[in-house]
């Protein structure tokens, strides 16, 4: 059973996803509860093996994360082992090609937007060009060459930055992220989840590590550099309950609908690395009337990706909750189980998936135009957007 869009035409839902992932069960539950029936499931592995997939004109096509599946990860990344850090540039090229092979349907995730969302250098430049506050970066737009540790050292010295985050340009879930501090004496410390094995390969670990030997840090960065690196100033963050804090704000159809506070004793607030959800009411109280600024910035960041229905905005609150800057914008940042919407958002009783279904129903049919031909979807190569 389908539902009817604002123009009166019956539509059906289809989801490209890893079928065993809880993302699918959560969206399916929301669709069925909204009377939309059970979405048709298209597996990422099948798209990869078949070289594409065609959707009917009346299908509303939602893409969800291809992560957390060993076979799909191996096909995209080209390396064995789900914990491996290397291969993100190949993953990026393979993912864009996979997205471009999808044909037909009404798309809720514009391929051209995804090409920018999954390149931190391009995303940073798009946000900055739109006047969205972001941390200063010498690699914005992918112009500066980062061939290894010596380039990182040169760029941060030239920019006068002593505390930076070095990130994989196409990474996610803090994979390959290093928080680097340089003392006036020249001593360096890197905080990261990266573990270097005896064979020199890099793995993501659930344990935060601190490296103080510059040669060891250099080796890690040199190993990551071929996949493309992005550097940002490490902005001092606000605290909540004696822990550093940031925000994930979900924006659906241009409106901020859901938010969580993430807190940690380390620079990395990701929940799988020991971060914890904080008290959102307490954070809003600390922000006071500046909370409206946080919402406005998040919605402005989402507006930079007009062909994508839903994004998750990672927002950095400054000390004292006085100002905010956008760290990242996530294409698949809506996995917040059981969380209902913000007061006044229109999604007060809805989870993130139900909010997306409701938003689509409220939008005019022309909100998501037909996408350009696949050959036009791959972004120009930058210095490190290698296949």
mmCIF file of C-alpha atoms in Angstrom:
data_model
loop_
_atom_site.group_PDB
_atom_site.id
_atom_site.type_symbol
_atom_site.label_atom_id
_atom_site.label_comp_id
_atom_site.label_asym_id
_atom_site.label_seq_id
_atom_site.Cartn_x
_atom_site.Cartn_y
_atom_site.Cartn_z
ATOM 1 C CA UNK A 1 0.000 0.000 0.000
ATOM 2 C CA UNK A 2 1.394 3.405 -0.950
ATOM 3 C CA UNK A 3 0.467 6.859 0.221
ATOM 4 C CA UNK A 4 -0.406 9.893 -1.847
ATOM 5 C CA UNK A 5 1.971 12.798 -2.338
ATOM 6 C CA UNK A 6 0.786 16.434 -2.271
ATOM 7 C CA UNK A 7 0.094 16.281 -6.012
ATOM 8 C CA UNK A 8 -2.298 13.367 -5.619
ATOM 9 C CA UNK A 9 -0.080 10.698 -7.210
ATOM 10 C CA UNK A 10 0.382 7.395 -5.389
ATOM 11 C CA UNK A 11 4.001 6.707 -4.402
ATOM 12 C CA UNK A 12 5.873 3.718 -3.060
ATOM 13 C CA UNK A 13 8.933 3.721 -0.833
ATOM 14 C CA UNK A 14 12.195 1.962 -1.688
ATOM 15 C CA UNK A 15 15.327 1.859 0.470
ATOM 16 C CA UNK A 16 18.894 1.099 -0.603
ATOM 17 C CA UNK A 17 20.467 -0.300 2.520
ATOM 18 C CA UNK A 18 22.245 -3.243 4.110
ATOM 19 C CA UNK A 19 19.221 -5.374 4.919
ATOM 20 C CA UNK A 20 20.473 -6.701 8.235
ATOM 21 C CA UNK A 21 21.139 -3.218 9.597
ATOM 22 C CA UNK A 22 18.885 -1.757 12.283
ATOM 23 C CA UNK A 23 18.531 1.369 10.160
ATOM 24 C CA UNK A 24 16.203 -0.602 7.902
ATOM 25 C CA UNK A 25 14.067 -1.957 10.742
ATOM 26 C CA UNK A 26 13.703 1.528 12.219
ATOM 27 C CA UNK A 27 12.677 3.117 8.919
ATOM 28 C CA UNK A 28 10.346 0.234 8.079
ATOM 29 C CA UNK A 29 8.608 0.600 11.442
ATOM 30 C CA UNK A 30 8.142 4.322 10.809
ATOM 31 C CA UNK A 31 6.807 3.763 7.292
ATOM 32 C CA UNK A 32 4.343 1.108 8.388
ATOM 33 C CA UNK A 33 3.174 3.213 11.331
ATOM 34 C CA UNK A 34 2.550 6.107 8.920
ATOM 35 C CA UNK A 35 0.393 3.886 6.709
ATOM 36 C CA UNK A 36 2.945 3.799 3.890
ATOM 37 C CA UNK A 37 3.291 0.022 3.774
ATOM 38 C CA UNK A 38 6.551 -1.901 3.847
ATOM 39 C CA UNK A 39 9.321 -0.273 1.780
ATOM 40 C CA UNK A 40 10.943 -2.280 -1.014
ATOM 41 C CA UNK A 41 14.501 -3.176 -0.009
ATOM 42 C CA UNK A 42 17.435 -2.965 -2.401
ATOM 43 C CA UNK A 43 20.697 -4.287 -0.954
ATOM 44 C CA UNK A 44 23.908 -2.337 -1.490
ATOM 45 C CA UNK A 45 25.705 -5.621 -2.221
ATOM 46 C CA UNK A 46 23.249 -6.359 -5.038
ATOM 47 C CA UNK A 47 23.736 -2.893 -6.540
ATOM 48 C CA UNK A 48 27.492 -3.466 -6.495
ATOM 49 C CA UNK A 49 27.294 -6.971 -7.961
ATOM 50 C CA UNK A 50 24.669 -6.057 -10.584
ATOM 51 C CA UNK A 51 26.251 -2.788 -11.634
ATOM 52 C CA UNK A 52 23.222 -0.675 -10.745
ATOM 53 C CA UNK A 53 19.494 -0.760 -10.143
ATOM 54 C CA UNK A 54 16.411 0.775 -11.782
ATOM 55 C CA UNK A 55 13.487 2.249 -9.845
ATOM 56 C CA UNK A 56 9.961 2.877 -11.028
ATOM 57 C CA UNK A 57 8.839 6.459 -11.560
ATOM 58 C CA UNK A 58 6.448 6.258 -8.600
ATOM 59 C CA UNK A 59 9.066 4.992 -6.132
ATOM 60 C CA UNK A 60 10.479 7.372 -3.532
ATOM 61 C CA UNK A 61 14.088 6.259 -3.132
ATOM 62 C CA UNK A 62 15.846 6.649 0.193
ATOM 63 C CA UNK A 63 19.556 5.822 0.452
ATOM 64 C CA UNK A 64 20.912 4.675 3.774
ATOM 65 C CA UNK A 65 24.426 4.001 4.983
ATOM 66 C CA UNK A 66 26.381 1.207 3.254
ATOM 67 C CA UNK A 67 28.419 0.752 6.437
ATOM 68 C CA UNK A 68 28.579 -2.067 8.965
ATOM 69 C CA UNK A 69 28.593 -4.826 6.352
ATOM 70 C CA UNK A 70 31.893 -6.634 5.790
ATOM 71 C CA UNK A 71 31.191 -7.682 2.182
ATOM 72 C CA UNK A 72 30.025 -4.236 1.072
ATOM 73 C CA UNK A 73 32.954 -2.606 2.871
ATOM 74 C CA UNK A 74 35.407 -4.954 1.156
ATOM 75 C CA UNK A 75 33.875 -4.292 -2.270
ATOM 76 C CA UNK A 76 34.045 -0.529 -1.785
ATOM 77 C CA UNK A 77 37.278 -0.200 0.182
ATOM 78 C CA UNK A 78 39.305 -2.921 -1.488
ATOM 79 C CA UNK A 79 40.968 -4.098 1.738
ATOM 80 C CA UNK A 80 40.247 -7.061 3.971
ATOM 81 C CA UNK A 81 39.057 -6.506 7.526
ATOM 82 C CA UNK A 82 36.291 -4.195 8.714
ATOM 83 C CA UNK A 83 38.601 -2.447 11.199
ATOM 84 C CA UNK A 84 41.111 -1.340 8.539
ATOM 85 C CA UNK A 85 41.544 2.403 8.161
ATOM 86 C CA UNK A 86 43.130 2.490 4.706
ATOM 87 C CA UNK A 87 41.123 2.527 1.483
ATOM 88 C CA UNK A 88 38.789 5.472 2.104
ATOM 89 C CA UNK A 89 39.624 7.163 -1.236
ATOM 90 C CA UNK A 90 38.735 3.986 -3.083
ATOM 91 C CA UNK A 91 35.577 3.713 -0.956
ATOM 92 C CA UNK A 92 34.620 7.248 -1.971
ATOM 93 C CA UNK A 93 35.112 6.623 -5.682
ATOM 94 C CA UNK A 94 33.278 3.292 -5.474
ATOM 95 C CA UNK A 95 30.391 4.744 -3.486
ATOM 96 C CA UNK A 96 29.883 7.615 -5.955
ATOM 97 C CA UNK A 97 29.967 5.184 -8.866
ATOM 98 C CA UNK A 98 27.467 2.967 -7.071
ATOM 99 C CA UNK A 99 25.132 5.911 -6.419
ATOM 100 C CA UNK A 100 25.441 7.022 -10.048
ATOM 101 C CA UNK A 101 24.371 3.536 -11.177
ATOM 102 C CA UNK A 102 20.951 3.972 -9.542
ATOM 103 C CA UNK A 103 18.344 4.982 -12.107
ATOM 104 C CA UNK A 104 14.840 6.406 -11.893
ATOM 105 C CA UNK A 105 12.550 7.052 -8.954
ATOM 106 C CA UNK A 106 12.211 10.200 -6.855
ATOM 107 C CA UNK A 107 15.552 10.641 -5.093
ATOM 108 C CA UNK A 108 15.834 12.003 -1.561
ATOM 109 C CA UNK A 109 19.650 12.076 -1.614
ATOM 110 C CA UNK A 110 21.076 14.076 -4.524
ATOM 111 C CA UNK A 111 24.210 12.358 -5.913
ATOM 112 C CA UNK A 112 25.912 15.721 -6.403
ATOM 113 C CA UNK A 113 25.295 16.546 -2.725
ATOM 114 C CA UNK A 114 26.678 13.175 -1.617
ATOM 115 C CA UNK A 115 29.881 13.825 -3.573
ATOM 116 C CA UNK A 116 30.482 16.912 -1.416
ATOM 117 C CA UNK A 117 29.181 15.515 1.874
ATOM 118 C CA UNK A 118 31.659 12.646 1.687
ATOM 119 C CA UNK A 119 34.669 14.885 1.007
ATOM 120 C CA UNK A 120 35.444 16.948 4.096
ATOM 121 C CA UNK A 121 37.543 19.418 2.091
ATOM 122 C CA UNK A 122 34.767 20.128 -0.406
ATOM 123 C CA UNK A 123 32.123 20.232 2.339
ATOM 124 C CA UNK A 124 34.165 22.712 4.382
ATOM 125 C CA UNK A 125 34.557 24.993 1.355
ATOM 126 C CA UNK A 126 30.863 24.881 0.493
ATOM 127 C CA UNK A 127 29.882 25.788 4.049
ATOM 128 C CA UNK A 128 32.466 28.568 4.276
ATOM 129 C CA UNK A 129 31.379 30.023 0.935
ATOM 130 C CA UNK A 130 27.797 30.135 2.237
ATOM 131 C CA UNK A 131 28.863 32.038 5.357
ATOM 132 C CA UNK A 132 28.313 29.086 7.708
ATOM 133 C CA UNK A 133 30.814 29.271 10.603
ATOM 134 C CA UNK A 134 33.419 26.496 10.376
ATOM 135 C CA UNK A 135 36.826 25.948 12.003
ATOM 136 C CA UNK A 136 39.679 27.573 10.043
ATOM 137 C CA UNK A 137 41.284 25.100 7.636
ATOM 138 C CA UNK A 138 44.331 25.229 5.356
ATOM 139 C CA UNK A 139 42.931 22.356 3.255
ATOM 140 C CA UNK A 140 39.445 23.760 2.565
ATOM 141 C CA UNK A 141 38.440 23.024 -1.016
ATOM 142 C CA UNK A 142 41.207 20.463 -1.469
ATOM 143 C CA UNK A 143 43.660 23.005 -2.860
ATOM 144 C CA UNK A 144 46.594 22.458 -0.488
ATOM 145 C CA UNK A 145 48.627 19.321 -1.111
ATOM 146 C CA UNK A 146 48.954 16.970 1.870
ATOM 147 C CA UNK A 147 51.369 14.229 0.881
ATOM 148 C CA UNK A 148 52.391 13.291 4.386
ATOM 149 C CA UNK A 149 53.465 14.464 7.819
ATOM 150 C CA UNK A 150 55.928 17.040 6.489
ATOM 151 C CA UNK A 151 53.098 18.796 4.644
ATOM 152 C CA UNK A 152 50.896 18.697 7.744
ATOM 153 C CA UNK A 153 53.706 20.238 9.806
ATOM 154 C CA UNK A 154 54.258 22.936 7.185
ATOM 155 C CA UNK A 155 50.576 23.831 6.798
ATOM 156 C CA UNK A 156 49.815 24.094 10.509
ATOM 157 C CA UNK A 157 52.996 26.102 11.104
ATOM 158 C CA UNK A 158 52.105 28.498 8.274
ATOM 159 C CA UNK A 159 48.562 28.850 9.636
ATOM 160 C CA UNK A 160 49.799 29.418 13.192
ATOM 161 C CA UNK A 161 47.861 26.419 14.500
ATOM 162 C CA UNK A 162 49.156 24.499 17.482
ATOM 163 C CA UNK A 163 46.079 22.344 18.006
ATOM 164 C CA UNK A 164 44.461 20.718 14.971
ATOM 165 C CA UNK A 165 42.367 17.797 13.887
ATOM 166 C CA UNK A 166 43.784 15.795 11.007
ATOM 167 C CA UNK A 167 40.995 13.820 9.331
ATOM 168 C CA UNK A 168 40.642 11.445 6.432
ATOM 169 C CA UNK A 169 38.932 13.448 3.697
ATOM 170 C CA UNK A 170 36.482 10.598 3.105
ATOM 171 C CA UNK A 171 36.386 9.117 6.596
ATOM 172 C CA UNK A 172 33.443 8.592 8.922
ATOM 173 C CA UNK A 173 32.817 7.566 12.535
ATOM 174 C CA UNK A 174 36.160 9.126 13.578
ATOM 175 C CA UNK A 175 38.086 6.653 11.415
ATOM 176 C CA UNK A 176 41.647 7.876 11.035
ATOM 177 C CA UNK A 177 41.083 11.101 12.997
ATOM 178 C CA UNK A 178 44.041 12.481 14.972
ATOM 179 C CA UNK A 179 43.739 15.342 17.464
ATOM 180 C CA UNK A 180 47.232 16.850 17.411
ATOM 181 C CA UNK A 181 48.723 19.245 19.956
ATOM 182 C CA UNK A 182 52.072 20.988 19.527
ATOM 183 C CA UNK A 183 53.719 22.544 22.577
ATOM 184 C CA UNK A 184 55.879 25.669 22.408
ATOM 185 C CA UNK A 185 58.841 23.409 23.060
ATOM 186 C CA UNK A 186 58.047 21.519 19.847
ATOM 187 C CA UNK A 187 56.804 18.374 21.557
ATOM 188 C CA UNK A 188 53.806 16.767 19.895
ATOM 189 C CA UNK A 189 50.948 14.607 21.136
ATOM 190 C CA UNK A 190 48.288 12.885 19.005
ATOM 191 C CA UNK A 191 45.052 11.509 20.429
ATOM 192 C CA UNK A 192 43.344 8.988 18.155
ATOM 193 C CA UNK A 193 41.559 5.663 17.865
ATOM 194 C CA UNK A 194 44.077 4.511 15.243
ATOM 195 C CA UNK A 195 46.140 1.466 16.182
ATOM 196 C CA UNK A 196 49.211 0.588 14.133
ATOM 197 C CA UNK A 197 49.796 -3.138 13.784
ATOM 198 C CA UNK A 198 53.229 -4.770 13.629
ATOM 199 C CA UNK A 199 52.885 -5.134 9.858
ATOM 200 C CA UNK A 200 52.354 -1.377 9.535
ATOM 201 C CA UNK A 201 48.648 -1.582 8.715
ATOM 202 C CA UNK A 202 46.278 0.765 10.517
ATOM 203 C CA UNK A 203 43.166 -0.353 12.363
ATOM 204 C CA UNK A 204 40.325 1.442 14.086
ATOM 205 C CA UNK A 205 40.212 0.610 17.765
ATOM 206 C CA UNK A 206 37.556 1.157 20.400
ATOM 207 C CA UNK A 207 40.295 2.374 22.742
ATOM 208 C CA UNK A 208 41.611 5.935 22.568
ATOM 209 C CA UNK A 209 45.398 6.077 22.226
ATOM 210 C CA UNK A 210 47.887 8.886 22.769
ATOM 211 C CA UNK A 211 51.095 8.983 20.756
ATOM 212 C CA UNK A 212 53.974 11.271 21.809
ATOM 213 C CA UNK A 213 56.738 9.994 19.527
ATOM 214 C CA UNK A 214 56.755 12.269 16.484
ATOM 215 C CA UNK A 215 58.230 9.574 14.257
ATOM 216 C CA UNK A 216 55.351 7.270 15.140
ATOM 217 C CA UNK A 217 52.800 10.043 14.474
ATOM 218 C CA UNK A 218 54.547 10.771 11.182
ATOM 219 C CA UNK A 219 54.352 7.130 10.143
ATOM 220 C CA UNK A 220 50.604 7.039 10.803
ATOM 221 C CA UNK A 221 49.973 10.283 8.902
ATOM 222 C CA UNK A 222 52.179 9.170 5.999
ATOM 223 C CA UNK A 223 50.156 5.951 5.759
ATOM 224 C CA UNK A 224 46.859 7.874 5.748
ATOM 225 C CA UNK A 225 47.930 10.620 3.331
ATOM 226 C CA UNK A 226 47.377 8.736 0.023
ATOM 227 C CA UNK A 227 43.657 8.556 0.879
ATOM 228 C CA UNK A 228 43.481 12.369 1.257
ATOM 229 C CA UNK A 229 43.676 14.441 4.430
ATOM 230 C CA UNK A 230 41.785 17.439 5.784
ATOM 231 C CA UNK A 231 43.121 19.712 8.544
ATOM 232 C CA UNK A 232 41.039 21.930 10.820
ATOM 233 C CA UNK A 233 41.840 24.095 13.796
ATOM 234 C CA UNK A 234 40.944 22.323 17.043
ATOM 235 C CA UNK A 235 38.448 24.717 18.608
ATOM 236 C CA UNK A 236 38.092 24.642 22.418
ATOM 237 C CA UNK A 237 34.672 23.163 23.133
ATOM 238 C CA UNK A 238 32.090 23.906 25.789
ATOM 239 C CA UNK A 239 31.723 21.535 28.702
ATOM 240 C CA UNK A 240 28.776 19.780 30.270
ATOM 241 C CA UNK A 241 29.187 17.938 33.544
ATOM 242 C CA UNK A 242 32.985 18.335 33.438
ATOM 243 C CA UNK A 243 33.131 16.672 30.014
ATOM 244 C CA UNK A 244 33.695 18.298 26.623
ATOM 245 C CA UNK A 245 30.511 18.460 24.579
ATOM 246 C CA UNK A 246 29.253 18.848 21.051
ATOM 247 C CA UNK A 247 25.896 18.509 19.323
ATOM 248 C CA UNK A 248 24.384 16.377 16.580
ATOM 249 C CA UNK A 249 21.422 18.225 15.109
ATOM 250 C CA UNK A 250 19.266 16.483 12.524
ATOM 251 C CA UNK A 251 17.729 18.743 9.887
ATOM 252 C CA UNK A 252 14.799 17.357 7.877
ATOM 253 C CA UNK A 253 13.291 19.258 4.973
ATOM 254 C CA UNK A 254 15.179 22.392 6.007
ATOM 255 C CA UNK A 255 14.043 22.328 9.637
ATOM 256 C CA UNK A 256 16.029 21.220 12.699
ATOM 257 C CA UNK A 257 13.935 18.441 14.208
ATOM 258 C CA UNK A 258 16.124 16.398 16.568
ATOM 259 C CA UNK A 259 19.230 17.002 18.668
ATOM 260 C CA UNK A 260 21.539 15.123 20.987
ATOM 261 C CA UNK A 261 24.468 16.232 23.117
ATOM 262 C CA UNK A 262 27.581 14.051 22.970
ATOM 263 C CA UNK A 263 30.086 14.308 25.814
ATOM 264 C CA UNK A 264 33.524 12.837 26.347
ATOM 265 C CA UNK A 265 36.697 13.105 28.394
ATOM 266 C CA UNK A 266 38.700 12.863 25.150
ATOM 267 C CA UNK A 267 38.644 15.136 22.079
ATOM 268 C CA UNK A 268 36.595 12.472 20.240
ATOM 269 C CA UNK A 269 32.936 12.440 21.313
ATOM 270 C CA UNK A 270 31.755 9.523 19.173
ATOM 271 C CA UNK A 271 29.601 7.214 21.252
ATOM 272 C CA UNK A 272 31.444 4.054 20.152
ATOM 273 C CA UNK A 273 34.697 5.590 21.473
ATOM 274 C CA UNK A 274 33.451 6.111 24.990
ATOM 275 C CA UNK A 275 31.370 9.205 24.418
ATOM 276 C CA UNK A 276 28.002 9.456 26.135
ATOM 277 C CA UNK A 277 24.756 11.276 25.531
ATOM 278 C CA UNK A 278 24.476 14.364 27.661
ATOM 279 C CA UNK A 279 21.511 16.245 29.067
ATOM 280 C CA UNK A 280 20.082 18.271 26.185
ATOM 281 C CA UNK A 281 17.887 20.342 28.492
ATOM 282 C CA UNK A 282 20.958 21.325 30.504
ATOM 283 C CA UNK A 283 22.843 22.272 27.343
ATOM 284 C CA UNK A 284 19.947 24.395 26.112
ATOM 285 C CA UNK A 285 19.785 26.119 29.497
ATOM 286 C CA UNK A 286 23.504 26.928 29.309
ATOM 287 C CA UNK A 287 23.125 28.253 25.778
ATOM 288 C CA UNK A 288 20.101 30.352 26.747
ATOM 289 C CA UNK A 289 18.942 32.612 23.942
ATOM 290 C CA UNK A 290 21.964 31.489 21.914
ATOM 291 C CA UNK A 291 20.248 28.137 21.331
ATOM 292 C CA UNK A 292 18.387 29.839 18.479
ATOM 293 C CA UNK A 293 21.793 30.531 16.929
ATOM 294 C CA UNK A 294 22.665 26.819 17.088
ATOM 295 C CA UNK A 295 19.431 25.930 15.301
ATOM 296 C CA UNK A 296 19.902 28.649 12.688
ATOM 297 C CA UNK A 297 23.470 27.592 11.883
ATOM 298 C CA UNK A 298 22.427 23.953 11.549
ATOM 299 C CA UNK A 299 19.605 24.828 9.177
ATOM 300 C CA UNK A 300 21.910 27.064 7.135
ATOM 301 C CA UNK A 301 24.409 24.217 6.861
ATOM 302 C CA UNK A 302 21.679 21.849 5.668
ATOM 303 C CA UNK A 303 20.533 24.433 3.112
ATOM 304 C CA UNK A 304 23.912 24.026 1.393
ATOM 305 C CA UNK A 305 22.630 20.598 0.259
ATOM 306 C CA UNK A 306 19.216 21.428 -1.225
ATOM 307 C CA UNK A 307 18.720 18.092 -2.978
ATOM 308 C CA UNK A 308 19.012 16.047 0.211
ATOM 309 C CA UNK A 309 16.013 15.646 2.515
ATOM 310 C CA UNK A 310 17.874 14.897 5.760
ATOM 311 C CA UNK A 311 21.358 15.566 7.127
ATOM 312 C CA UNK A 312 22.996 15.352 10.538
ATOM 313 C CA UNK A 313 24.979 18.460 11.468
ATOM 314 C CA UNK A 314 27.830 18.130 13.963
ATOM 315 C CA UNK A 315 27.972 21.423 15.826
ATOM 316 C CA UNK A 316 30.844 22.629 17.996
ATOM 317 C CA UNK A 317 29.803 24.894 20.894
ATOM 318 C CA UNK A 318 32.501 27.300 22.038
ATOM 319 C CA UNK A 319 33.468 27.566 25.701
ATOM 320 C CA UNK A 320 30.534 29.013 27.606
ATOM 321 C CA UNK A 321 28.122 28.008 24.829
ATOM 322 C CA UNK A 322 28.574 31.501 23.361
ATOM 323 C CA UNK A 323 29.179 30.613 19.702
ATOM 324 C CA UNK A 324 28.851 27.610 17.391
ATOM 325 C CA UNK A 325 30.721 26.245 14.376
ATOM 326 C CA UNK A 326 29.964 23.311 12.099
ATOM 327 C CA UNK A 327 32.476 20.478 12.248
ATOM 328 C CA UNK A 328 30.821 18.180 9.698
ATOM 329 C CA UNK A 329 27.588 17.531 7.845
ATOM 330 C CA UNK A 330 26.606 13.858 7.664
ATOM 331 C CA UNK A 331 24.498 12.337 4.899
ATOM 332 C CA UNK A 332 23.482 9.417 7.121
ATOM 333 C CA UNK A 333 23.435 11.173 10.479
ATOM 334 C CA UNK A 334 19.885 10.236 11.492
ATOM 335 C CA UNK A 335 20.514 7.048 13.498
ATOM 336 C CA UNK A 336 19.157 8.251 16.847
ATOM 337 C CA UNK A 337 16.884 5.424 18.042
ATOM 338 C CA UNK A 338 13.862 6.312 20.168
ATOM 339 C CA UNK A 339 14.664 10.028 20.105
ATOM 340 C CA UNK A 340 11.655 12.262 19.477
ATOM 341 C CA UNK A 341 11.684 15.758 18.052
ATOM 342 C CA UNK A 342 12.573 19.122 19.535
ATOM 343 C CA UNK A 343 9.811 21.277 21.019
ATOM 344 C CA UNK A 344 8.337 23.489 18.318
ATOM 345 C CA UNK A 345 9.947 21.480 15.506
ATOM 346 C CA UNK A 346 6.723 19.880 14.300
ATOM 347 C CA UNK A 347 8.287 16.473 15.024
ATOM 348 C CA UNK A 348 7.696 16.394 18.780
ATOM 349 C CA UNK A 349 6.208 12.867 18.731
ATOM 350 C CA UNK A 350 8.235 11.515 15.821
ATOM 351 C CA UNK A 351 11.598 9.788 15.565
ATOM 352 C CA UNK A 352 14.011 10.872 12.839
ATOM 353 C CA UNK A 353 12.597 8.388 10.321
ATOM 354 C CA UNK A 354 8.954 9.289 10.900
ATOM 355 C CA UNK A 355 9.943 12.960 10.612
ATOM 356 C CA UNK A 356 11.404 12.322 7.155
ATOM 357 C CA UNK A 357 8.247 10.577 5.971
ATOM 358 C CA UNK A 358 6.132 13.442 7.302
ATOM 359 C CA UNK A 359 8.417 16.023 5.684
ATOM 360 C CA UNK A 360 8.208 14.352 2.296
ATOM 361 C CA UNK A 361 4.433 14.297 2.517
ATOM 362 C CA UNK A 362 4.385 18.030 3.190
ATOM 363 C CA UNK A 363 6.654 18.972 0.302
ATOM 364 C CA UNK A 364 5.533 19.869 -3.193
ATOM 365 C CA UNK A 365 6.291 17.221 -5.844
ATOM 366 C CA UNK A 366 8.823 19.534 -7.478
ATOM 367 C CA UNK A 367 10.951 19.722 -4.307
ATOM 368 C CA UNK A 368 13.212 16.938 -5.588
ATOM 369 C CA UNK A 369 13.818 17.458 -9.324
ATOM 370 C CA UNK A 370 15.109 14.762 -11.675
ATOM 371 C CA UNK A 371 18.855 14.331 -11.146
ATOM 372 C CA UNK A 372 21.382 15.016 -13.935
ATOM 373 C CA UNK A 373 22.974 12.223 -15.915
ATOM 374 C CA UNK A 374 25.442 10.057 -13.914
ATOM 375 C CA UNK A 375 28.393 11.356 -15.949
ATOM 376 C CA UNK A 376 27.802 14.799 -14.442
ATOM 377 C CA UNK A 377 27.703 13.619 -10.837
ATOM 378 C CA UNK A 378 31.362 12.887 -10.155
ATOM 379 C CA UNK A 379 33.095 16.013 -8.774
ATOM 380 C CA UNK A 380 36.293 17.417 -10.293
ATOM 381 C CA UNK A 381 39.405 15.673 -9.062
ATOM 382 C CA UNK A 382 41.283 17.541 -6.381
ATOM 383 C CA UNK A 383 44.840 16.986 -5.307
ATOM 384 C CA UNK A 384 43.870 13.970 -3.176
ATOM 385 C CA UNK A 385 40.441 12.791 -4.346
ATOM 386 C CA UNK A 386 42.075 9.727 -5.828
ATOM 387 C CA UNK A 387 40.403 6.533 -6.952
#
